[in-house]
């Protein structure tokens, strides 16, 4: 029973980080706009959420995802 558990990567890749940062900026900007009662800015900011998801998907397809050819994990 020497079957080591494979490391799934846990999303530590440029694609994942880029997607999360874009979506986080969008939600943060929407929150600030909501506090200042700017509904147009809320909607514009929330558009960044699907853009972040698409950017992450595109980067993963381009090889920057976990176990992608352009991604080199760093040792801890």
mmCIF file of C-alpha atoms in Angstrom:
data_model
loop_
_atom_site.group_PDB
_atom_site.id
_atom_site.type_symbol
_atom_site.label_atom_id
_atom_site.label_comp_id
_atom_site.label_asym_id
_atom_site.label_seq_id
_atom_site.Cartn_x
_atom_site.Cartn_y
_atom_site.Cartn_z
ATOM 1 C CA UNK A 1 0.000 0.000 0.000
ATOM 2 C CA UNK A 2 2.575 2.545 -1.059
ATOM 3 C CA UNK A 3 0.221 4.560 -3.220
ATOM 4 C CA UNK A 4 1.096 8.230 -2.619
ATOM 5 C CA UNK A 5 -1.680 10.731 -2.959
ATOM 6 C CA UNK A 6 -1.138 12.943 -5.994
ATOM 7 C CA UNK A 7 -0.904 16.674 -5.369
ATOM 8 C CA UNK A 8 -3.939 18.239 -7.085
ATOM 9 C CA UNK A 9 -2.257 21.655 -7.211
ATOM 10 C CA UNK A 10 -4.942 23.456 -5.194
ATOM 11 C CA UNK A 11 -5.187 26.167 -7.850
ATOM 12 C CA UNK A 12 -1.725 27.610 -7.273
ATOM 13 C CA UNK A 13 -1.178 28.698 -10.854
ATOM 14 C CA UNK A 14 -0.930 31.968 -12.753
ATOM 15 C CA UNK A 15 -4.305 31.256 -14.369
ATOM 16 C CA UNK A 16 -6.047 30.763 -11.024
ATOM 17 C CA UNK A 17 -4.400 33.745 -9.354
ATOM 18 C CA UNK A 18 -5.220 36.022 -12.290
ATOM 19 C CA UNK A 19 -8.854 34.928 -12.315
ATOM 20 C CA UNK A 20 -9.244 35.402 -8.564
ATOM 21 C CA UNK A 21 -7.569 38.827 -8.524
ATOM 22 C CA UNK A 22 -9.735 40.140 -11.387
ATOM 23 C CA UNK A 23 -12.912 38.843 -9.737
ATOM 24 C CA UNK A 24 -11.870 40.171 -6.320
ATOM 25 C CA UNK A 25 -11.225 43.641 -7.753
ATOM 26 C CA UNK A 26 -14.626 43.541 -9.459
ATOM 27 C CA UNK A 27 -16.482 42.580 -6.279
ATOM 28 C CA UNK A 28 -14.534 45.090 -4.165
ATOM 29 C CA UNK A 29 -15.236 47.906 -6.623
ATOM 30 C CA UNK A 30 -18.912 46.922 -6.764
ATOM 31 C CA UNK A 31 -19.075 46.974 -2.960
ATOM 32 C CA UNK A 32 -17.590 50.465 -2.787
ATOM 33 C CA UNK A 33 -19.913 51.669 -5.555
ATOM 34 C CA UNK A 34 -22.873 50.149 -3.704
ATOM 35 C CA UNK A 35 -21.916 52.020 -0.526
ATOM 36 C CA UNK A 36 -21.864 55.279 -2.482
ATOM 37 C CA UNK A 37 -25.207 54.422 -4.139
ATOM 38 C CA UNK A 38 -23.849 54.286 -7.687
ATOM 39 C CA UNK A 39 -25.891 51.525 -9.374
ATOM 40 C CA UNK A 40 -24.268 52.020 -12.778
ATOM 41 C CA UNK A 41 -20.795 51.556 -11.294
ATOM 42 C CA UNK A 42 -22.032 48.484 -9.403
ATOM 43 C CA UNK A 43 -23.132 46.864 -12.662
ATOM 44 C CA UNK A 44 -19.959 47.877 -14.487
ATOM 45 C CA UNK A 45 -17.835 46.474 -11.660
ATOM 46 C CA UNK A 46 -19.769 43.205 -11.545
ATOM 47 C CA UNK A 47 -18.998 42.670 -15.231
ATOM 48 C CA UNK A 48 -15.420 41.982 -14.098
ATOM 49 C CA UNK A 49 -16.515 38.759 -12.373
ATOM 50 C CA UNK A 50 -17.292 36.779 -15.555
ATOM 51 C CA UNK A 51 -14.346 38.482 -17.281
ATOM 52 C CA UNK A 52 -12.089 37.104 -14.534
ATOM 53 C CA UNK A 53 -13.516 33.616 -14.974
ATOM 54 C CA UNK A 54 -13.007 33.799 -18.731
ATOM 55 C CA UNK A 55 -9.456 35.113 -18.296
ATOM 56 C CA UNK A 56 -8.628 32.222 -15.969
ATOM 57 C CA UNK A 57 -10.058 29.701 -18.416
ATOM 58 C CA UNK A 58 -8.146 31.235 -21.347
ATOM 59 C CA UNK A 59 -4.873 31.248 -19.384
ATOM 60 C CA UNK A 60 -5.412 27.636 -18.305
ATOM 61 C CA UNK A 61 -5.993 26.666 -21.942
ATOM 62 C CA UNK A 62 -2.834 28.586 -22.894
ATOM 63 C CA UNK A 63 -0.811 26.390 -20.532
ATOM 64 C CA UNK A 64 -0.663 28.516 -17.386
ATOM 65 C CA UNK A 65 -2.997 26.307 -15.351
ATOM 66 C CA UNK A 66 -2.007 23.616 -12.848
ATOM 67 C CA UNK A 67 0.162 21.022 -14.600
ATOM 68 C CA UNK A 68 0.195 23.138 -17.760
ATOM 69 C CA UNK A 69 3.327 23.168 -19.931
ATOM 70 C CA UNK A 70 4.128 26.823 -19.141
ATOM 71 C CA UNK A 71 3.622 26.505 -15.373
ATOM 72 C CA UNK A 72 6.547 25.646 -13.107
ATOM 73 C CA UNK A 73 5.471 25.120 -9.476
ATOM 74 C CA UNK A 74 7.715 26.532 -6.772
ATOM 75 C CA UNK A 75 8.959 24.315 -3.966
ATOM 76 C CA UNK A 76 7.782 25.198 -0.479
#
